[in-house]
Tab-separated table of C-alpha atoms in Angstrom:
chain	number	residue	atom	x	y	z
E	55	MET	CA	-8.038	21.240	-29.929
E	56	SER	CA	-5.327	23.858	-30.539
E	57	ARG	CA	-3.167	23.671	-33.653
E	58	SER	CA	-0.061	22.809	-31.593
E	59	GLY	CA	-1.924	20.049	-29.813
E	60	GLN	CA	-3.118	18.663	-33.077
E	61	ASN	CA	0.348	18.784	-34.596
E	62	SER	CA	1.783	17.036	-31.530
E	63	GLU	CA	-0.729	14.157	-31.896
E	64	GLU	CA	-0.006	13.918	-35.562
E	65	ASN	CA	3.774	13.794	-35.015
E	66	LEU	CA	3.313	11.084	-32.376
E	67	SER	CA	1.210	9.052	-34.708
E	68	GLU	CA	3.896	9.360	-37.376
E	69	VAL	CA	6.643	8.184	-34.973
E	70	ILE	CA	4.530	5.183	-33.919
E	71	ALA	CA	3.883	4.360	-37.574
E	72	VAL	CA	7.626	4.446	-38.234
E	73	ARG	CA	8.158	1.918	-35.400
E	74	HIS	CA	5.609	-0.407	-36.832
E	75	GLU	CA	7.336	-0.169	-40.172
E	76	LYS	CA	10.672	-1.062	-38.552
E	77	LEU	CA	9.121	-4.100	-37.065
E	78	LYS	CA	7.671	-5.108	-40.389
E	79	LYS	CA	11.131	-4.926	-41.943
E	80	LEU	CA	12.668	-6.924	-39.169
E	81	ARG	CA	10.108	-9.651	-39.724
E	82	GLU	CA	10.657	-9.574	-43.481
E	83	SER	CA	14.394	-10.081	-42.929
E	84	GLY	CA	13.857	-13.040	-40.641
E	85	ASN	CA	14.755	-11.069	-37.465
E	86	ASP	CA	11.389	-11.000	-35.728
E	87	PRO	CA	12.170	-10.205	-32.043
E	88	PHE	CA	9.024	-11.654	-30.798
E	89	LYS	CA	9.989	-15.138	-31.881
E	90	ILE	CA	12.816	-15.123	-29.365
E	91	THR	CA	11.638	-17.069	-26.255
E	92	LYS	CA	14.490	-16.437	-23.761
E	93	TYR	CA	17.924	-14.805	-23.255
E	94	ASP	CA	20.811	-16.197	-21.206
E	95	ARG	CA	21.113	-13.193	-18.818
E	96	LYS	CA	23.785	-13.729	-16.105
E	97	HIS	CA	24.505	-10.273	-14.748
E	98	TYR	CA	22.779	-7.104	-13.511
E	99	ALA	CA	23.585	-3.453	-13.946
E	100	LYS	CA	23.817	-2.458	-10.267
E	101	ASP	CA	26.031	-5.419	-9.376
E	102	ILE	CA	28.452	-4.517	-12.185
E	103	VAL	CA	28.591	-0.870	-11.250
E	104	ASP	CA	28.922	-1.539	-7.496
E	105	ASN	CA	31.625	-4.127	-7.979
E	106	PHE	CA	33.602	-2.740	-10.915
E	107	ASP	CA	36.931	-4.018	-9.651
E	108	ASP	CA	35.600	-7.607	-9.823
E	109	TYR	CA	34.170	-7.133	-13.357
E	110	GLU	CA	36.753	-4.986	-15.085
E	111	ASP	CA	37.777	-6.477	-18.400
E	112	GLN	CA	35.479	-9.435	-17.782
E	113	GLU	CA	32.672	-10.489	-20.231
E	114	VAL	CA	29.130	-10.123	-18.956
E	115	SER	CA	25.692	-11.083	-20.339
E	116	ILE	CA	22.958	-8.569	-19.476
E	117	ALA	CA	19.491	-7.609	-20.712
E	118	GLY	CA	17.240	-4.550	-20.231
E	119	ARG	CA	15.523	-1.562	-21.938
E	120	ILE	CA	17.244	1.116	-24.015
E	121	MET	CA	16.460	4.466	-22.391
E	122	SER	CA	18.719	6.943	-24.166
E	123	LYS	CA	20.900	7.063	-27.315
E	124	ARG	CA	24.007	9.322	-28.000
E	125	GLY	CA	26.656	9.445	-30.625
E	126	GLN	CA	26.696	9.158	-34.382
E	127	GLY	CA	28.607	7.533	-37.219
E	128	LYS	CA	30.674	4.555	-36.208
E	129	VAL	CA	30.350	4.972	-32.425
E	130	GLY	CA	27.292	5.109	-30.173
E	131	PHE	CA	26.507	5.245	-26.429
E	132	TYR	CA	23.202	3.825	-25.122
E	133	ASP	CA	21.913	3.817	-21.571
E	134	LEU	CA	20.466	0.425	-20.654
E	135	TYR	CA	18.174	0.022	-17.609
E	136	ASP	CA	17.358	-3.395	-16.018
E	137	SER	CA	15.440	-4.133	-12.885
E	138	THR	CA	18.388	-2.957	-10.688
E	139	GLY	CA	19.578	0.226	-12.364
E	140	LYS	CA	21.405	1.832	-15.257
E	141	ILE	CA	24.649	1.069	-17.175
E	142	GLN	CA	26.152	2.643	-20.207
E	143	LEU	CA	26.703	0.570	-23.396
E	144	PHE	CA	29.566	1.464	-25.834
E	145	LEU	CA	28.818	0.381	-29.409
E	146	LYS	CA	31.403	0.480	-32.143
E	147	LYS	CA	30.855	-0.538	-35.823
E	148	ASP	CA	34.078	-2.539	-35.966
E	149	LEU	CA	32.854	-4.793	-33.137
E	150	LEU	CA	29.258	-5.488	-34.263
E	151	ASP	CA	28.177	-7.171	-37.535
E	152	ASN	CA	24.663	-5.834	-37.129
E	153	TYR	CA	25.760	-2.283	-36.083
E	154	ASP	CA	23.684	-0.532	-38.797
E	155	GLU	CA	20.546	-2.344	-37.632
E	156	ILE	CA	21.312	-1.606	-34.005
E	157	LYS	CA	21.458	2.129	-34.798
E	158	THR	CA	17.859	1.905	-35.899
E	159	TYR	CA	16.636	0.530	-32.518
E	160	ASP	CA	14.437	2.923	-30.511
E	161	ILE	CA	14.285	4.154	-26.939
E	162	GLY	CA	12.077	1.627	-25.155
E	163	ASP	CA	13.364	-1.398	-27.130
E	164	ILE	CA	14.396	-4.355	-25.005
E	165	VAL	CA	17.782	-5.947	-25.860
E	166	GLY	CA	20.181	-8.690	-24.644
E	167	LEU	CA	23.913	-8.223	-25.002
E	168	LYS	CA	27.314	-9.552	-24.216
E	169	GLY	CA	30.516	-7.541	-23.865
E	170	GLU	CA	33.413	-6.532	-21.700
E	171	VAL	CA	33.257	-4.196	-18.700
E	172	PHE	CA	35.533	-1.163	-18.802
E	173	LYS	CA	35.683	2.462	-17.687
E	174	THR	CA	35.593	5.316	-20.239
E	175	LYS	CA	38.066	8.193	-20.271
E	176	ARG	CA	35.384	10.235	-18.455
E	177	GLY	CA	35.329	7.557	-15.744
E	178	GLU	CA	31.882	6.043	-16.508
E	179	ILE	CA	31.543	2.267	-16.009
E	180	SER	CA	30.375	0.824	-19.341
E	181	ILE	CA	30.059	-2.315	-21.387
E	182	ARG	CA	31.964	-2.641	-24.685
E	183	VAL	CA	29.268	-4.482	-26.632
E	184	LYS	CA	30.337	-7.416	-28.805
E	185	ASP	CA	26.964	-8.957	-29.431
E	186	LEU	CA	23.450	-7.358	-29.155
E	187	THR	CA	20.120	-8.948	-29.831
E	188	LEU	CA	16.708	-7.199	-30.027
E	189	LEU	CA	14.376	-9.090	-27.779
E	190	SER	CA	11.199	-6.945	-27.934
E	191	LYS	CA	10.333	-3.985	-30.135
E	192	SER	CA	8.642	-1.114	-28.348
E	193	LEU	CA	5.869	0.180	-30.547
E	194	GLN	CA	4.834	3.015	-28.257
E	195	VAL	CA	6.702	6.167	-27.408
E	196	LEU	CA	7.838	6.644	-23.840
E	197	PRO	CA	7.557	10.093	-22.231
E	198	GLU	CA	10.510	12.332	-22.830
E	199	LYS	CA	13.181	11.553	-20.177
E	200	PHE	CA	13.693	14.946	-18.792
E	201	HIS	CA	10.038	15.589	-18.148
E	202	GLY	CA	8.886	11.997	-17.411
E	203	LEU	CA	5.316	10.918	-16.829
E	204	LYS	CA	3.925	13.622	-14.524
E	205	ASP	CA	0.195	13.424	-15.015
E	206	PRO	CA	-0.909	11.584	-11.786
E	207	ASP	CA	-4.022	10.133	-13.443
E	208	LEU	CA	-2.074	8.733	-16.357
E	209	ARG	CA	0.736	7.462	-14.090
E	210	TYR	CA	-1.785	5.346	-12.130
E	211	ARG	CA	-3.535	4.070	-15.240
E	212	GLN	CA	-0.250	3.185	-17.014
E	213	ARG	CA	1.839	2.132	-13.976
E	214	TYR	CA	4.035	0.033	-16.270
E	215	VAL	CA	5.186	3.319	-18.006
E	216	ASP	CA	5.455	5.075	-14.658
E	217	LEU	CA	7.832	2.467	-13.336
E	218	ILE	CA	9.998	2.742	-16.530
E	219	VAL	CA	10.391	6.536	-16.658
E	220	ASN	CA	10.194	7.472	-12.954
E	221	PRO	CA	12.858	5.368	-11.201
E	222	GLU	CA	11.914	6.853	-7.733
E	223	VAL	CA	8.495	5.126	-8.089
E	224	ARG	CA	10.209	1.761	-8.408
E	225	GLU	CA	12.108	2.481	-5.183
E	226	VAL	CA	8.821	3.074	-3.315
E	227	PHE	CA	7.548	-0.364	-4.274
E	228	LEU	CA	10.830	-2.106	-3.607
E	229	LEU	CA	10.651	-0.587	-0.120
E	230	ARG	CA	7.003	-1.696	0.265
E	231	SER	CA	8.021	-5.285	-0.445
E	232	LYS	CA	10.836	-5.034	2.082
E	233	ILE	CA	8.454	-3.602	4.699
E	234	ILE	CA	5.957	-6.479	4.256
E	235	LYS	CA	8.790	-9.010	4.469
E	236	GLU	CA	10.055	-7.465	7.735
E	237	ILE	CA	6.561	-7.431	9.229
E	238	ARG	CA	6.263	-11.210	8.579
E	239	ASN	CA	9.778	-11.697	10.079
E	240	PHE	CA	8.769	-9.670	13.193
E	241	LEU	CA	5.580	-11.712	13.835
E	242	ASP	CA	7.020	-15.096	12.877
E	243	ASP	CA	9.876	-14.467	15.404
E	244	ARG	CA	7.279	-13.862	18.123
E	245	GLY	CA	5.508	-17.118	17.550
E	246	PHE	CA	2.596	-15.888	15.359
E	247	LEU	CA	1.241	-18.251	12.717
E	248	GLU	CA	0.313	-16.799	9.382
E	249	VAL	CA	-3.050	-18.081	8.074
E	250	GLU	CA	-5.480	-17.537	5.247
E	251	THR	CA	-9.176	-16.851	5.605
E	252	PRO	CA	-11.933	-16.572	2.936
E	253	VAL	CA	-12.271	-13.538	0.658
E	254	LEU	CA	-15.940	-14.414	-0.146
E	255	ASN	CA	-18.324	-14.689	2.789
E	256	ASN	CA	-22.020	-15.086	3.480
E	257	LEU	CA	-21.835	-12.016	5.711
E	258	ALA	CA	-19.593	-9.024	5.666
E	259	GLY	CA	-18.551	-8.440	9.311
E	260	GLY	CA	-15.680	-7.317	11.445
E	261	ALA	CA	-15.902	-3.670	10.589
E	262	ASN	CA	-18.361	-0.876	9.983
E	263	ALA	CA	-18.137	-0.565	6.186
E	264	ARG	CA	-20.286	-1.129	3.087
E	265	PRO	CA	-19.302	-4.312	1.302
E	266	PHE	CA	-19.063	-5.314	-2.331
E	267	GLU	CA	-21.686	-7.930	-3.283
E	268	THR	CA	-21.411	-10.702	-5.816
E	269	TYR	CA	-23.340	-13.861	-6.657
E	270	HIS	CA	-22.372	-17.571	-6.719
E	271	ASN	CA	-24.150	-19.203	-9.657
E	272	THR	CA	-23.813	-22.847	-8.496
E	273	LEU	CA	-24.902	-22.195	-4.935
E	274	GLY	CA	-27.486	-19.715	-5.992
E	275	ILE	CA	-26.602	-17.241	-3.166
E	276	PRO	CA	-25.225	-13.806	-2.768
E	277	LEU	CA	-21.686	-13.489	-1.358
E	278	PHE	CA	-19.828	-10.544	-0.006
E	279	MET	CA	-16.202	-9.652	-0.376
E	280	ARG	CA	-14.616	-9.380	3.039
E	281	ILE	CA	-14.377	-5.983	4.684
E	282	ALA	CA	-12.095	-7.235	7.488
E	283	LEU	CA	-10.268	-10.346	8.599
E	284	GLU	CA	-11.413	-10.229	12.199
E	285	LEU	CA	-14.215	-12.761	12.671
E	286	PRO	CA	-12.597	-15.737	10.963
E	287	LEU	CA	-9.309	-15.111	12.801
E	288	LYS	CA	-11.071	-14.991	16.157
E	289	ARG	CA	-12.684	-18.331	15.303
E	290	LEU	CA	-9.159	-19.700	14.997
E	291	ILE	CA	-8.376	-18.511	18.484
E	292	VAL	CA	-11.519	-20.300	19.664
E	293	GLY	CA	-10.209	-23.402	17.849
E	294	GLY	CA	-7.031	-23.451	19.911
E	295	PHE	CA	-4.457	-21.381	18.062
E	296	ASP	CA	-2.722	-18.921	20.451
E	297	LYS	CA	-1.306	-16.368	17.983
E	298	VAL	CA	-2.452	-15.899	14.371
E	299	TYR	CA	-2.057	-13.264	11.791
E	300	GLU	CA	-3.164	-12.554	8.209
E	301	LEU	CA	-1.672	-9.945	5.806
E	302	SER	CA	-3.943	-9.581	2.881
E	303	ARG	CA	-6.426	-7.521	0.830
E	304	VAL	CA	-9.850	-6.391	2.041
E	305	PHE	CA	-12.523	-4.564	0.081
E	306	ARG	CA	-14.829	-1.747	1.057
E	307	ASN	CA	-17.387	-0.100	-1.158
E	308	GLU	CA	-16.801	3.405	0.142
E	309	GLY	CA	-15.407	6.796	-0.852
E	310	MET	CA	-12.026	7.380	-2.312
E	311	ASP	CA	-9.417	10.025	-1.230
E	312	SER	CA	-5.725	10.298	-0.436
E	313	PHE	CA	-6.081	7.786	2.433
E	314	HIS	CA	-8.789	5.398	0.996
E	315	ASN	CA	-8.868	2.974	-1.850
E	316	PRO	CA	-11.720	0.399	-2.330
E	317	GLU	CA	-9.296	-2.457	-1.982
E	318	PHE	CA	-6.371	-2.199	0.371
E	319	THR	CA	-3.942	-4.311	2.372
E	320	ILE	CA	-4.442	-4.909	6.038
E	321	LEU	CA	-2.536	-6.831	8.739
E	322	GLU	CA	-4.609	-8.325	11.498
E	323	THR	CA	-3.188	-10.218	14.531
E	324	TYR	CA	-4.918	-12.002	17.384
E	325	GLU	CA	-3.202	-13.251	20.597
E	326	ALA	CA	-4.867	-15.343	23.228
E	327	TYR	CA	-4.542	-14.421	26.892
E	328	ALA	CA	-3.523	-10.787	26.004
E	329	ASP	CA	-5.305	-7.462	26.159
E	330	TYR	CA	-5.149	-4.129	24.391
E	331	GLU	CA	-2.212	-3.019	26.521
E	332	ASP	CA	-0.220	-5.957	25.323
E	333	VAL	CA	-1.130	-5.056	21.782
E	334	MET	CA	0.015	-1.453	22.306
E	335	ASN	CA	3.406	-2.744	23.345
E	336	LEU	CA	3.435	-4.984	20.272
E	337	VAL	CA	2.658	-2.042	17.949
E	338	GLU	CA	5.450	0.093	19.547
E	339	ASP	CA	7.871	-2.729	19.010
E	340	LEU	CA	6.709	-3.271	15.382
E	341	TYR	CA	7.087	0.379	14.397
E	342	THR	CA	10.510	0.762	16.101
E	343	TYR	CA	11.599	-2.545	14.542
E	344	LEU	CA	10.583	-1.400	11.045
E	345	ALA	CA	12.291	1.954	11.565
E	346	ASP	CA	15.548	0.228	12.347
E	347	LYS	CA	15.348	-2.365	9.601
E	348	ILE	CA	13.980	-0.132	6.843
E	349	LEU	CA	15.465	3.307	7.672
E	350	GLY	CA	18.240	2.646	10.132
E	351	THR	CA	16.956	5.442	12.343
E	352	ASP	CA	14.044	6.028	14.718
E	353	GLU	CA	13.123	9.364	13.122
E	354	LEU	CA	11.637	9.966	9.641
E	355	GLU	CA	10.357	12.931	7.681
E	356	TYR	CA	6.767	12.870	6.557
E	357	ASP	CA	4.975	15.722	4.799
E	358	GLY	CA	7.299	18.376	6.306
E	359	ASP	CA	7.315	16.973	9.889
E	360	ILE	CA	9.929	14.932	11.654
E	361	ILE	CA	8.191	11.969	13.184
E	362	LYS	CA	9.855	10.380	16.136
E	363	LEU	CA	9.314	6.677	16.606
E	364	GLN	CA	11.015	6.370	19.969
E	365	LYS	CA	9.253	4.281	22.669
E	366	PRO	CA	7.012	4.873	24.515
E	367	PHE	CA	4.396	6.491	22.263
E	368	ARG	CA	2.037	8.877	23.936
E	369	ARG	CA	-1.133	7.268	25.327
E	370	ALA	CA	-4.360	9.278	25.984
E	371	ARG	CA	-8.060	8.585	26.371
E	372	MET	CA	-10.257	9.870	23.569
E	373	VAL	CA	-12.374	11.958	26.004
E	374	ASP	CA	-9.279	13.550	27.525
E	375	LEU	CA	-8.017	14.531	24.044
E	376	VAL	CA	-11.385	15.976	23.209
E	377	GLN	CA	-11.350	18.001	26.442
E	378	GLU	CA	-7.838	19.195	25.640
E	379	TYR	CA	-8.865	20.658	22.293
E	380	THR	CA	-12.500	21.701	23.055
E	381	GLY	CA	-12.701	22.178	26.781
E	382	ILE	CA	-15.693	19.802	26.896
E	383	ASP	CA	-15.581	17.144	29.647
E	384	PHE	CA	-17.669	14.240	28.279
E	385	ASP	CA	-16.902	12.128	31.377
E	386	LYS	CA	-19.575	14.273	33.029
E	387	ILE	CA	-22.130	14.253	30.238
E	388	THR	CA	-24.682	11.419	29.896
E	389	ASP	CA	-27.565	13.214	28.218
E	390	LEU	CA	-27.620	13.223	24.399
E	391	GLU	CA	-29.251	16.616	24.010
E	392	GLU	CA	-26.713	18.183	26.372
E	393	ALA	CA	-23.871	16.594	24.420
E	394	LYS	CA	-25.244	17.905	21.087
E	395	GLU	CA	-25.724	21.342	22.563
E	396	LYS	CA	-22.046	21.378	23.653
E	397	VAL	CA	-20.770	20.643	20.092
E	398	LYS	CA	-23.288	22.677	18.154
E	399	ASP	CA	-20.533	25.069	16.948
E	400	TYR	CA	-18.461	22.347	15.312
E	401	ASP	CA	-20.639	21.688	12.292
E	402	LEU	CA	-20.922	17.939	12.835
E	403	ASP	CA	-23.050	15.564	10.738
E	404	GLU	CA	-26.321	15.443	12.634
E	405	SER	CA	-27.167	11.976	11.220
E	406	LYS	CA	-24.193	10.532	13.142
E	407	LEU	CA	-25.106	11.996	16.535
E	408	ASN	CA	-27.490	9.295	17.858
E	409	SER	CA	-25.758	8.780	21.203
E	410	VAL	CA	-23.309	10.565	23.494
E	411	GLY	CA	-20.585	8.154	22.357
E	412	GLU	CA	-21.184	9.010	18.709
E	413	VAL	CA	-21.001	12.703	19.609
E	414	ILE	CA	-17.587	12.124	21.293
E	415	ASN	CA	-16.362	10.152	18.273
E	416	GLU	CA	-17.531	12.810	15.763
E	417	VAL	CA	-16.041	15.754	17.585
E	418	PHE	CA	-12.785	13.850	17.962
E	419	ASP	CA	-12.705	13.199	14.165
E	420	LYS	CA	-13.532	16.784	13.278
E	421	VAL	CA	-11.454	18.679	15.884
E	422	VAL	CA	-8.722	16.491	17.431
E	423	GLU	CA	-7.234	14.094	14.780
E	424	GLU	CA	-5.386	16.830	12.848
E	425	HIS	CA	-3.345	17.740	15.870
E	426	LEU	CA	-1.926	14.282	16.504
E	427	ILE	CA	1.305	14.574	14.683
E	428	GLN	CA	3.623	12.438	16.818
E	429	PRO	CA	2.681	8.798	17.434
E	430	THR	CA	-0.313	8.782	19.871
E	431	PHE	CA	-2.371	5.854	21.081
E	432	VAL	CA	-5.958	7.141	21.473
E	433	THR	CA	-7.665	4.822	24.018
E	434	MET	CA	-10.990	4.061	25.580
E	435	HIS	CA	-13.417	4.644	22.714
E	436	PRO	CA	-17.112	4.967	23.246
E	437	ILE	CA	-18.992	1.586	23.292
E	438	GLU	CA	-21.433	2.830	20.688
E	439	VAL	CA	-18.745	2.964	18.022
E	440	SER	CA	-16.941	-0.210	19.030
E	441	PRO	CA	-19.288	-3.240	18.592
E	442	LEU	CA	-16.479	-5.869	18.851
E	443	ALA	CA	-14.444	-4.524	21.754
E	444	LYS	CA	-14.584	-5.482	25.468
E	445	LYS	CA	-16.094	-2.955	27.978
E	446	ASP	CA	-13.689	-1.285	30.315
E	447	PRO	CA	-14.503	-2.744	33.835
E	448	GLU	CA	-13.993	0.711	35.484
E	449	ASP	CA	-16.420	2.618	33.127
E	450	GLU	CA	-18.665	0.627	30.848
E	451	ARG	CA	-19.410	3.585	28.643
E	452	TYR	CA	-15.996	2.997	27.080
E	453	VAL	CA	-14.193	-0.098	25.686
E	454	GLN	CA	-10.642	-1.297	25.878
E	455	ARG	CA	-9.690	-0.112	22.415
E	456	PHE	CA	-6.999	2.051	20.872
E	457	GLU	CA	-6.150	3.615	17.571
E	458	LEU	CA	-2.626	4.781	16.716
E	459	PHE	CA	-2.554	8.242	15.081
E	460	ILE	CA	0.463	9.678	13.296
E	461	LYS	CA	0.463	12.944	11.401
E	462	GLY	CA	-3.316	13.189	11.959
E	463	ALA	CA	-4.067	9.811	10.327
E	464	GLU	CA	-5.311	6.573	11.878
E	465	CYS	CA	-2.580	3.869	11.404
E	466	CYS	CA	-4.014	0.999	13.312
E	467	ASN	CA	-6.974	-0.110	15.475
E	468	ALA	CA	-6.908	-2.652	18.285
E	469	PHE	CA	-9.141	-4.102	21.015
E	470	SER	CA	-9.316	-6.234	24.072
E	471	GLU	CA	-11.656	-8.511	22.149
E	472	LEU	CA	-15.255	-8.964	23.254
E	473	ASN	CA	-15.665	-12.610	24.273
E	474	ASP	CA	-19.002	-12.399	26.203
E	475	PRO	CA	-21.622	-13.946	23.820
E	476	TYR	CA	-24.475	-12.271	25.594
E	477	ASP	CA	-22.871	-8.837	25.254
E	478	GLN	CA	-21.843	-9.519	21.670
E	479	LYS	CA	-25.425	-10.593	20.798
E	480	GLU	CA	-26.852	-7.352	22.235
E	481	ARG	CA	-24.406	-5.263	20.196
E	482	PHE	CA	-25.163	-7.145	16.984
E	483	GLU	CA	-28.858	-6.461	17.632
E	484	ARG	CA	-28.059	-2.768	18.095
E	485	GLN	CA	-26.199	-2.882	14.752
E	486	MET	CA	-29.220	-4.450	13.098
E	487	GLU	CA	-31.393	-1.619	14.344
E	488	LEU	CA	-28.940	0.839	12.842
E	489	LYS	CA	-29.118	-1.046	9.513
E	490	LYS	CA	-32.923	-0.861	9.579
E	491	GLN	CA	-32.578	2.904	10.038
E	492	GLY	CA	-30.523	3.105	6.839
E	493	ASP	CA	-26.948	2.744	8.117
E	494	GLU	CA	-25.325	0.793	5.191
E	495	GLU	CA	-22.080	0.396	7.225
E	496	ALA	CA	-23.724	-1.296	10.263
E	497	GLN	CA	-22.587	-4.934	10.885
E	498	PRO	CA	-24.918	-7.845	10.184
E	499	TYR	CA	-25.945	-10.362	12.808
E	500	ASP	CA	-23.477	-13.202	12.637
E	501	GLU	CA	-25.129	-16.184	14.336
E	502	ASP	CA	-22.169	-18.559	13.816
E	503	PHE	CA	-19.809	-16.080	15.451
E	504	ILE	CA	-22.125	-16.003	18.458
E	505	ASN	CA	-21.938	-19.791	18.506
E	506	ALA	CA	-18.091	-19.648	18.374
E	507	LEU	CA	-18.124	-17.330	21.410
E	508	GLU	CA	-20.404	-19.711	23.194
E	509	VAL	CA	-17.822	-22.469	22.571
E	510	GLY	CA	-15.369	-20.152	24.263
E	511	LEU	CA	-13.022	-17.431	23.247
E	512	PRO	CA	-10.193	-16.772	25.763
E	513	PRO	CA	-9.256	-13.191	26.671
E	514	THR	CA	-7.711	-11.974	23.382
E	515	GLY	CA	-5.874	-8.947	22.064
E	516	GLY	CA	-6.572	-8.074	18.453
E	517	LEU	CA	-4.928	-5.624	16.040
E	518	GLY	CA	-5.557	-4.203	12.622
E	519	VAL	CA	-2.851	-2.247	10.767
E	520	GLY	CA	-3.372	-0.491	7.384
E	521	ILE	CA	-0.304	-1.478	5.448
E	522	ASP	CA	-0.788	1.112	2.734
E	523	ARG	CA	-0.780	3.942	5.321
E	524	LEU	CA	2.264	2.447	7.026
E	525	VAL	CA	4.071	2.375	3.690
E	526	MET	CA	3.014	6.007	2.989
E	527	LEU	CA	4.646	6.923	6.273
E	528	PHE	CA	7.908	5.101	5.707
E	529	THR	CA	8.244	6.300	2.109
E	530	ASN	CA	6.972	9.923	2.635
E	531	GLN	CA	4.132	9.553	0.125
E	532	LYS	CA	0.997	11.775	0.399
E	533	SER	CA	-1.458	9.642	-1.452
E	534	ILE	CA	-2.411	5.962	-1.047
E	535	ARG	CA	-2.364	5.733	-4.790
E	536	ASP	CA	1.381	6.212	-4.722
E	537	VAL	CA	1.903	3.077	-2.692
E	538	ILE	CA	-0.589	0.775	-4.416
E	539	LEU	CA	0.713	-0.497	-7.772
E	540	PHE	CA	-2.715	-0.566	-9.417
E	541	PRO	CA	-5.118	1.711	-7.606
E	542	THR	CA	-8.815	1.654	-8.493
E	543	MET	CA	-9.561	4.011	-11.402
E	544	LYS	CA	-12.698	4.886	-13.279
E	545	PRO	CA	-12.524	3.845	-16.939
E	546	LEU	CA	-11.724	6.679	-19.310
E	547	ASP	CA	-14.791	5.848	-21.453
């Protein structure tokens, strides 16, 4: 360690030691802040600032964290932050019996206070403090205000500090909460019923992904954390519900990058007597509804591009997009070796090229996705990569499925749901063969789901939307970790 780095750590340790000593003295004097159980807070910073005319010369009761200190002698100015914003405190020795003690309070301390609202000569809305109580002593040192907490790794590990010193981070999560609320409003108004399905399952189905496994001691059986919501929700359609949705966490034991976290939030909807075309219309309506409610405009900026959310979104078959960017017409190719020969220059993963459909899917991922900046519904996926979607009656090599791509990223996935139990059984058996060959993401054979289909699933349109990616789009964030309050992190030790 450099001498400057060592000195910095020593200085920090000294400052923390001083804070502990201050707390000790407070306790010895009978003023232990941690014995206070509540504070009668009646007002908030933003409301006072936004409605100054209503509050001028009125007494308020407010609480929050000290984030800066100015002044000396018999007068001081503190900036207090609460959950809504910032307001300035004016402290004068003549007005406060415990003024000398208050001057020893540190940045980060949490206080409650009463005082009158006024405007300083410089025009800043402030509170003339008449009573101030220390409610919690901060024993750690917050990052210096002008530099903030910039180390991304530390920001994610100590999100509580990130939220304190980087106000723009708080705004992202307030907006996330608003987006989720509006999604529920949108679906509820369209007659969808919100339901809850199990997190722990005997089988991990509904998607091609590697699950997390745990063990139930009483039952003496392994259980899997869900990787999707699909199969239980479709069972509810079998049971007679017409429109259902669930908005919740799922868990996938897979790689991590700017678009993937092992646990993430997903919305899944299922509508009886509808197909994937109806779901496309629903998705268009949802995105334009959110743009209006959240942003007040149908255009947004994301990573340097202006994204236009006007209806209708572009719709194109996967094979047509592949032909557009590679010149290869896969409609005319049925032989696997010919397909592999056509894409040999694209450096694809050979282990994933076991059928013509998989070749199409891989070349799409490698070559086409990055070009899909504006909202684009990619339709008619190969049947080999869509084990739960209904075949297209006009060409059974493809299924009635779409994915929405924006700025090169998949934002949602939807099907005309497969409801033929014979067809579903064959596809499960194909997935089991892939699992035997070492594919850890292949789906298990779900006998009870086959039984549910035999009871009878009506024609159904299903949808899955990655909420974290949707929030990334609407808040212009480049990493999924910036829209998840507590992203998965490897322990420092």
